Short mmCIF file of C-alpha atoms and ligand atoms in Angstrom, two decimals:
data_model
loop_
_atom_site.label_atom_id
_atom_site.label_comp_id
_atom_site.label_asym_id
_atom_site.label_seq_id
_atom_site.Cartn_x
_atom_site.Cartn_y
_atom_site.Cartn_z
CA UNK A 1 40.15 -45.73 -48.74
CA UNK A 2 43.74 -45.93 -47.25
CA UNK A 3 45.30 -46.22 -50.23
CA UNK A 4 42.88 -43.45 -52.10
CA UNK A 5 43.69 -39.87 -51.86
CA UNK A 6 40.25 -37.81 -52.13
CA UNK A 7 41.31 -35.15 -54.66
CA UNK A 8 38.47 -32.86 -54.97
CA UNK A 9 34.81 -32.72 -54.57
CA UNK A 10 32.47 -31.21 -56.33
CA UNK A 11 28.93 -30.65 -56.20
CA UNK A 12 26.30 -27.78 -58.12
CA UNK A 13 24.93 -27.31 -54.32
CA UNK A 14 27.27 -24.76 -52.30
CA UNK A 15 26.34 -26.98 -48.98
CA UNK A 16 26.40 -30.23 -49.86
CA UNK A 17 30.20 -29.19 -50.57
CA UNK A 18 30.74 -27.79 -47.42
CA UNK A 19 29.52 -30.02 -45.65
CA UNK A 20 31.76 -32.55 -47.11
CA UNK A 21 34.82 -30.70 -47.12
CA UNK A 22 34.48 -30.45 -43.67
CA UNK A 23 35.20 -34.31 -43.89
CA UNK A 24 37.81 -34.18 -46.28
CA UNK A 25 39.89 -30.06 -45.95
CA UNK A 26 42.57 -31.33 -48.10
CA UNK A 27 40.88 -31.98 -51.32
CA UNK A 28 40.20 -29.22 -53.51
CA UNK A 29 35.99 -27.78 -54.42
CA UNK A 30 34.54 -26.96 -56.79
CA UNK A 31 30.39 -26.91 -57.99
CA UNK A 32 31.02 -27.00 -61.46
CA UNK A 33 31.95 -30.76 -62.75
CA UNK A 34 34.83 -29.28 -65.70
CA UNK A 35 37.20 -27.94 -62.57
CA UNK A 36 37.07 -31.60 -61.91
CA UNK A 37 38.21 -33.38 -65.49
CA UNK A 38 40.33 -30.48 -65.80
CA UNK A 39 42.07 -31.48 -62.65
CA UNK A 40 45.14 -33.82 -64.34
CA UNK A 41 46.08 -35.05 -60.78
CA UNK A 42 42.25 -36.85 -60.53
CA UNK A 43 42.83 -41.06 -62.55
CA UNK A 44 39.28 -42.03 -61.22
CA UNK A 45 35.82 -39.95 -60.82
CA UNK A 46 32.69 -41.17 -58.40
CA UNK A 47 29.40 -39.59 -59.59
CA UNK A 48 26.28 -40.12 -57.11
CA UNK A 49 23.96 -37.66 -58.94
CA UNK A 50 20.14 -38.33 -60.07
CA UNK A 51 19.92 -40.52 -62.82
CA UNK A 52 19.45 -38.31 -65.78
CA UNK A 53 22.91 -36.39 -65.33
CA UNK A 54 24.47 -39.62 -65.32
CA UNK A 55 24.91 -39.84 -69.45
CA UNK A 56 26.61 -36.34 -70.14
CA UNK A 57 28.55 -36.82 -66.63
CA UNK A 58 29.39 -39.95 -67.66
CA UNK A 59 30.16 -38.99 -70.46
CA UNK A 60 32.53 -36.53 -70.38
CA UNK A 61 34.44 -38.10 -67.74
CA UNK A 62 36.05 -40.38 -70.49
CA UNK A 63 36.13 -38.41 -72.84
CA UNK A 64 38.66 -36.31 -70.67
CA UNK A 65 40.63 -38.90 -69.74
CA UNK A 66 38.47 -40.37 -66.10
CA UNK A 67 37.59 -44.03 -64.72
CA UNK A 68 34.87 -43.92 -64.03
CA UNK A 69 32.43 -45.31 -61.15
CA UNK A 70 29.11 -44.25 -61.69
CA UNK A 71 26.45 -45.43 -59.11
CA UNK A 72 23.08 -47.40 -59.75
CA UNK A 73 21.40 -46.94 -63.11
CA UNK A 74 24.03 -46.59 -65.54
CA UNK A 75 21.85 -44.46 -67.49
CA UNK A 76 18.43 -43.35 -67.91
CA UNK A 77 17.87 -45.51 -70.95
CA UNK A 78 19.79 -48.94 -71.94
CA UNK A 79 20.30 -46.82 -75.47
CA UNK A 80 22.07 -43.77 -73.80
CA UNK A 81 23.80 -47.41 -71.15
CA UNK A 82 25.27 -49.05 -73.99
CA UNK A 83 26.61 -45.69 -75.75
CA UNK A 84 28.58 -45.65 -72.69
CA UNK A 85 29.81 -48.93 -72.16
CA UNK A 86 31.24 -48.20 -76.29
CA UNK A 87 32.39 -45.28 -74.95
CA UNK A 88 34.83 -47.07 -71.94
CA UNK A 89 35.95 -49.33 -74.14
CA UNK A 90 36.84 -46.87 -77.35
CA UNK A 91 39.20 -44.40 -74.37
CA UNK A 92 40.24 -47.80 -73.12
CA UNK A 93 38.98 -46.66 -69.61
CA UNK A 94 36.91 -48.06 -66.62
CA UNK A 95 33.70 -48.11 -66.02
CA UNK A 96 31.54 -49.58 -62.78
CA UNK A 97 28.35 -49.48 -61.86
CA UNK A 98 27.71 -49.29 -58.46
CA UNK A 99 25.46 -52.04 -58.32
CA UNK A 100 26.39 -52.77 -54.64
CA UNK A 101 24.37 -55.83 -54.19
CA UNK A 102 26.83 -57.70 -56.06
CA UNK A 103 29.44 -56.92 -53.79
CA UNK A 104 26.67 -58.39 -50.87
CA UNK A 105 28.51 -60.90 -49.30
CA UNK A 106 25.16 -62.85 -48.39
CA UNK A 107 24.68 -62.44 -52.14
CA UNK A 108 27.52 -63.51 -53.20
CA UNK A 109 26.63 -66.64 -51.15
CA UNK A 110 23.94 -67.43 -52.64
CA UNK A 111 25.67 -68.09 -56.12
CA UNK A 112 28.03 -70.44 -54.73
CA UNK A 113 25.31 -72.44 -53.64
CA UNK A 114 23.31 -72.23 -56.84
CA UNK A 115 26.60 -72.80 -58.92
CA UNK A 116 27.25 -76.24 -56.63
CA UNK A 117 23.71 -77.11 -57.90
CA UNK A 118 22.66 -77.13 -53.35
CA UNK A 119 19.53 -76.32 -54.70
CA UNK A 120 18.07 -78.77 -57.77
CA UNK A 121 16.19 -76.70 -60.36
CA UNK A 122 15.23 -73.69 -59.61
CA UNK A 123 11.51 -73.47 -59.14
CA UNK A 124 10.48 -69.91 -58.78
CA UNK A 125 12.55 -66.72 -56.48
CA UNK A 126 10.32 -64.77 -54.87
CA UNK A 127 11.42 -61.28 -53.20
CA UNK A 128 10.41 -58.36 -51.08
CA UNK A 129 12.06 -54.68 -51.13
CA UNK A 130 9.56 -52.23 -49.65
CA UNK A 131 9.73 -49.47 -46.68
CA UNK A 132 8.03 -46.39 -46.04
CA UNK A 133 9.90 -43.96 -48.66
CA UNK A 134 12.11 -42.81 -49.08
CA UNK A 135 10.21 -40.94 -51.75
CA UNK A 136 12.61 -39.79 -55.23
CA UNK A 137 10.96 -37.52 -57.24
CA UNK A 138 13.09 -37.80 -60.33
CA UNK A 139 12.32 -41.15 -61.44
CA UNK A 140 9.62 -44.29 -60.43
CA UNK A 141 10.61 -47.03 -57.86
CA UNK A 142 10.69 -49.65 -60.47
CA UNK A 143 13.66 -47.53 -61.72
CA UNK A 144 15.03 -46.66 -57.39
CA UNK A 145 14.81 -50.34 -56.37
CA UNK A 146 13.92 -52.25 -59.59
CA UNK A 147 18.17 -52.54 -60.04
CA UNK A 148 18.74 -54.13 -56.90
CA UNK A 149 16.72 -57.32 -57.78
CA UNK A 150 17.31 -56.80 -61.73
CA UNK A 151 21.07 -57.07 -60.76
CA UNK A 152 20.76 -60.15 -58.21
CA UNK A 153 18.77 -62.28 -60.68
CA UNK A 154 20.45 -61.40 -63.30
CA UNK A 155 23.96 -61.99 -61.87
CA UNK A 156 22.93 -65.59 -59.92
CA UNK A 157 21.08 -66.76 -62.89
CA UNK A 158 23.89 -65.65 -65.61
CA UNK A 159 20.29 -64.78 -68.15
CA UNK A 160 17.94 -62.69 -68.75
CA UNK A 161 14.06 -63.15 -68.62
CA UNK A 162 12.29 -64.02 -71.71
CA UNK A 163 9.68 -61.56 -70.90
CA UNK A 164 8.51 -59.25 -67.43
CA UNK A 165 4.74 -58.07 -66.61
CA UNK A 166 4.20 -55.60 -63.80
CA UNK A 167 1.26 -54.08 -61.95
CA UNK A 168 1.24 -50.64 -60.21
CA UNK A 169 0.52 -47.79 -59.43
CA UNK A 170 1.28 -44.43 -58.95
CA UNK A 171 -0.72 -42.92 -55.27
CA UNK A 172 0.95 -40.42 -53.86
CA UNK A 173 2.68 -38.54 -56.73
CA UNK A 174 1.23 -38.88 -60.11
CA UNK A 175 3.09 -40.12 -62.91
CA UNK A 176 5.94 -41.87 -60.33
CA UNK A 177 5.06 -45.63 -60.11
CA UNK A 178 5.49 -46.09 -56.03
CA UNK A 179 5.01 -49.35 -56.05
CA UNK A 180 4.97 -52.54 -57.98
CA UNK A 181 4.87 -56.50 -58.51
CA UNK A 182 6.53 -57.32 -61.32
CA UNK A 183 7.12 -60.82 -63.10
CA UNK A 184 10.35 -61.99 -64.60
CA UNK A 185 9.44 -65.33 -66.72
CA UNK A 186 13.15 -66.57 -67.79
CA UNK A 187 13.51 -69.59 -71.04
CA UNK A 188 13.12 -72.61 -68.60
CA UNK A 189 9.95 -71.63 -66.69
CA UNK A 190 11.60 -70.35 -64.25
CA UNK A 191 9.85 -67.06 -62.26
CA UNK A 192 10.50 -64.49 -60.66
CA UNK A 193 8.54 -61.96 -58.48
CA UNK A 194 9.53 -59.20 -56.87
CA UNK A 195 7.58 -56.61 -55.41
CA UNK A 196 8.88 -53.58 -54.73
CA UNK A 197 7.36 -50.59 -52.76
CA UNK A 198 7.99 -46.92 -50.74
CA UNK A 199 4.79 -46.49 -49.50
CA UNK A 200 4.79 -49.91 -47.00
CA UNK A 201 4.60 -49.99 -43.00
CA UNK A 202 7.75 -51.23 -43.02
CA UNK A 203 11.55 -52.17 -44.23
CA UNK A 204 11.96 -55.50 -45.92
CA UNK A 205 14.48 -56.84 -47.72
CA UNK A 206 13.68 -60.69 -48.18
CA UNK A 207 14.01 -63.03 -51.66
CA UNK A 208 13.31 -66.62 -51.40
CA UNK A 209 14.54 -69.77 -53.34
CA UNK A 210 12.62 -72.54 -54.17
CA UNK A 211 14.83 -75.37 -55.45
CA UNK A 212 13.78 -79.41 -56.35
CA UNK A 213 16.54 -80.25 -53.53
CA UNK A 214 16.48 -77.29 -51.16
CA UNK A 215 14.86 -73.96 -50.21
CA UNK A 216 17.35 -70.84 -49.35
CA UNK A 217 16.14 -67.58 -47.46
CA UNK A 218 18.24 -64.47 -48.17
CA UNK A 219 17.28 -61.68 -46.00
CA UNK A 220 19.29 -58.32 -46.07
CA UNK A 221 21.14 -57.10 -42.45
CA UNK A 222 19.92 -60.33 -40.23
CA UNK A 223 21.92 -61.81 -38.25
CA UNK A 224 21.66 -64.77 -40.09
CA UNK A 225 21.45 -63.28 -43.62
CA UNK A 226 20.83 -66.74 -45.89
CA UNK A 227 19.70 -69.86 -43.99
CA UNK A 228 19.33 -73.03 -46.62
CA UNK A 229 16.01 -75.15 -45.66
CA UNK A 230 16.56 -79.39 -46.12
CA UNK A 231 12.89 -78.71 -47.34
CA UNK A 232 10.34 -79.98 -50.19
CA UNK A 233 7.74 -82.10 -51.13
CA UNK A 234 8.11 -85.43 -53.16
CA UNK A 235 5.51 -87.41 -54.95
CA UNK A 236 5.82 -91.00 -54.24
CA UNK A 237 4.60 -94.11 -55.88
CA UNK A 238 2.23 -95.48 -53.54
CA UNK A 239 1.82 -99.29 -52.60
CA UNK A 240 -1.69 -99.78 -51.31
CA UNK A 241 -4.99 -98.19 -53.20
CA UNK A 242 -5.47 -94.71 -50.98
CA UNK A 243 -1.87 -94.25 -49.84
CA UNK A 244 -1.18 -90.01 -49.68
CA UNK A 245 1.04 -89.82 -53.19
CA UNK A 246 3.02 -86.93 -50.98
CA UNK A 247 5.42 -86.34 -48.55
CA UNK A 248 6.70 -83.46 -47.07
CA UNK A 249 10.73 -82.88 -46.41
CA UNK A 250 11.21 -80.96 -43.61
CA UNK A 251 14.95 -81.17 -42.60
CA UNK A 252 18.00 -79.44 -41.68
CA UNK A 253 18.01 -75.40 -41.35
CA UNK A 254 21.85 -74.02 -41.83
CA UNK A 255 22.65 -70.55 -41.92
CA UNK A 256 26.42 -70.67 -43.78
CA UNK A 257 28.52 -68.14 -42.49
CA UNK A 258 28.72 -65.35 -44.66
CA UNK A 259 31.63 -62.20 -44.43
CA UNK A 260 30.55 -59.50 -42.61
CA UNK A 261 32.59 -57.04 -45.14
CA UNK A 262 30.74 -53.88 -46.41
CA UNK A 263 29.69 -54.13 -49.70
CA UNK A 264 30.35 -49.87 -50.61
CA UNK A 265 33.56 -51.00 -49.77
CA UNK A 266 34.18 -53.85 -51.76
CA UNK A 267 33.03 -52.86 -54.67
CA UNK A 268 35.55 -49.01 -53.97
CA UNK A 269 38.07 -51.10 -53.40
CA UNK A 270 37.85 -53.18 -56.57
CA UNK A 271 37.43 -49.84 -58.65
CA UNK A 272 40.26 -48.72 -57.76
CA UNK A 273 42.22 -52.33 -58.37
CA UNK A 274 40.49 -51.98 -61.92
CA UNK A 275 42.85 -48.35 -62.14
CA UNK A 276 45.82 -49.21 -61.32
CA UNK A 277 45.03 -52.61 -63.05
CA UNK A 278 45.04 -54.86 -60.28
CA UNK A 279 41.56 -56.41 -60.84
CA UNK A 280 41.21 -58.07 -64.92
CA UNK A 281 37.45 -57.79 -65.64
CA UNK A 282 34.79 -56.43 -63.67
CA UNK A 283 31.50 -58.39 -64.69
CA UNK A 284 29.45 -55.63 -64.09
CA UNK A 285 29.00 -52.54 -67.26
CA UNK A 286 27.05 -55.77 -69.20
CA UNK A 287 24.61 -56.95 -66.67
CA UNK A 288 24.25 -52.92 -65.79
CA UNK A 289 23.33 -52.51 -69.48
CA UNK A 290 20.91 -55.47 -68.52
CA UNK A 291 19.40 -54.16 -65.50
CA UNK A 292 18.06 -51.55 -67.51
CA UNK A 293 16.31 -53.37 -69.55
CA UNK A 294 14.32 -55.41 -67.45
CA UNK A 295 13.53 -51.96 -66.09
CA UNK A 296 12.25 -50.67 -69.61
CA UNK A 297 10.26 -53.85 -70.19
CA UNK A 298 8.97 -53.38 -66.97
CA UNK A 299 7.97 -49.74 -67.22
CA UNK A 300 6.88 -51.01 -70.46
CA UNK A 301 3.86 -53.50 -68.92
CA UNK A 302 3.08 -51.24 -66.38
CA UNK A 303 1.86 -48.75 -68.62
CA UNK A 304 0.17 -51.71 -70.86
CA UNK A 305 -2.03 -52.58 -67.75
CA UNK A 306 0.74 -55.70 -67.13
CA UNK A 307 1.15 -57.00 -70.86
CA UNK A 308 4.18 -59.74 -70.79
CA UNK A 309 7.00 -57.19 -72.81
CA UNK A 310 9.22 -59.30 -74.07
CA UNK A 311 12.68 -57.36 -73.08
CA UNK A 312 14.71 -58.64 -75.96
CA UNK A 313 12.67 -55.47 -77.65
CA UNK A 314 14.44 -53.16 -74.93
CA UNK A 315 18.19 -52.32 -76.06
CA UNK A 316 18.56 -53.39 -79.13
CA UNK A 317 20.34 -51.81 -82.38
CA UNK A 318 20.61 -48.42 -80.33
CA UNK A 319 23.10 -45.82 -82.20
CA UNK A 320 24.39 -42.85 -80.29
CA UNK A 321 22.25 -40.20 -79.38
CA UNK A 322 22.39 -36.67 -79.52
CA UNK A 323 24.52 -35.68 -76.41
CA UNK A 324 27.05 -38.30 -77.54
N1 NAD B 401 23.56 -48.12 -54.68
C1 NAD B 401 22.71 -47.79 -53.86
O1 NAD B 401 22.52 -48.54 -53.00
C2 NAD B 401 22.07 -46.78 -53.95
C3 NAD B 401 21.66 -45.90 -52.98
C4 NAD B 401 21.23 -44.88 -52.95
C5 NAD B 401 20.89 -43.60 -54.30
N2 NAD B 401 22.16 -44.53 -54.50
C6 NAD B 401 22.09 -43.52 -56.20
O2 NAD B 401 23.02 -43.03 -56.25
C7 NAD B 401 22.66 -42.11 -57.00
C8 NAD B 401 21.95 -40.95 -56.85
O3 NAD B 401 21.07 -40.64 -55.23
P1 NAD B 401 21.16 -39.77 -54.26
O4 NAD B 401 19.74 -40.55 -53.30
O5 NAD B 401 22.46 -39.50 -53.17
O6 NAD B 401 20.37 -38.28 -54.77
P2 NAD B 401 20.51 -36.71 -53.91
O7 NAD B 401 20.21 -36.69 -54.57
O8 NAD B 401 20.05 -37.41 -52.48
O9 NAD B 401 22.37 -36.24 -54.43
C9 NAD B 401 22.50 -35.82 -55.62
C10 NAD B 401 23.69 -34.98 -55.30
O10 NAD B 401 24.38 -34.04 -57.28
C11 NAD B 401 24.05 -33.22 -57.01
N3 NAD B 401 24.60 -33.20 -58.79
C12 NAD B 401 23.25 -33.03 -59.90
N4 NAD B 401 23.23 -32.59 -60.50
C13 NAD B 401 24.82 -32.73 -60.46
C14 NAD B 401 26.03 -32.10 -61.42
N5 NAD B 401 25.58 -31.58 -62.28
N6 NAD B 401 27.18 -31.50 -60.98
C15 NAD B 401 27.68 -31.95 -59.30
N7 NAD B 401 26.71 -32.27 -58.81
C16 NAD B 401 25.58 -32.66 -59.02
C17 NAD B 401 23.10 -32.63 -56.36
O11 NAD B 401 23.24 -31.74 -55.73
C18 NAD B 401 22.72 -33.48 -55.01
O12 NAD B 401 23.91 -33.28 -54.09
C19 NAD B 401 21.51 -42.29 -58.37
O13 NAD B 401 21.64 -42.73 -59.25
C20 NAD B 401 20.42 -43.43 -56.99
O14 NAD B 401 19.24 -44.57 -57.88
C21 NAD B 401 22.04 -45.83 -54.81
#
């Protein structure tokens, strides 16, 4: 980024530091995060470490007066996530979580289409986010891939599901679910179905939205990432006895032009803008906490044979924990 200086590179693994030092020869480097925190020339830190380190690294950075961008998910539990948001408020620091898809131009295009009411009343959303790996050993597929779909849903619908039910299995590594089928039910009856998998023959990133007026398909990395189908089924009162009641409508398929900007560049630009006070409010702290509540409800359902778990049961009334 032209208006941001990389002041320091830090990783506990010296080989990773050496690798990135070649890209940023002018930056100082260290194997200890404390050295970053003690450096008064650093305004903000970008944390991209395993999820179980997020709470302690983010909280110590906020306490040291740094603005923080942390990769998704914000923390390993909704309790930790809430404390981090609270801490950022107390220290008047920017805390932004890397829910990259909130900056994806096709995701934003669909948000505009939904807000304009073009699809009519939404009946269901169905998404597939599958690939052969890459496996993570520290968290399940729900914690790894789920935050992408959960953050997109939360952003598009501006609400949380009423409850979540999910089934999955840990076939490759015991205790770490490698695929999950998640159903999220919203207050108004909308059903969102998500297939998350590290165990699939090829990469698929596809979401279908079915509304009363039109249908849409969002396919990441496709040359036409958003397609709107003027398709539907209408019930008609029969004029003659025996006339068929249903009329199928298959009209135009429109693929709106979508900006090709790189989402991660847009989100980091917003982070820098927020530090400078140029971006008023980052919508994503609240979303980041809600995403973890959805992950927790999904994992609770999987652990309980697919029982419907209310999302409201997760992340309420949490107090500060020992690590803070
Ligand atoms: N937004 C996205 O699309 C996206 C994609 C991939 C990963 N991620 C997220 O990024 C984060 C990191 O994932 P990854 O795949 O890069 O992991 P990784 O294991 O490849 O890299 C993590 C790095 O953190 C270093 N590290 C661990 N503890 C540290 C500490 N205390 N201080 C300094 N360095 C430390 C490790 O040595 C390692 O080099 C995760 O939260 C993951 O969910 C987000």
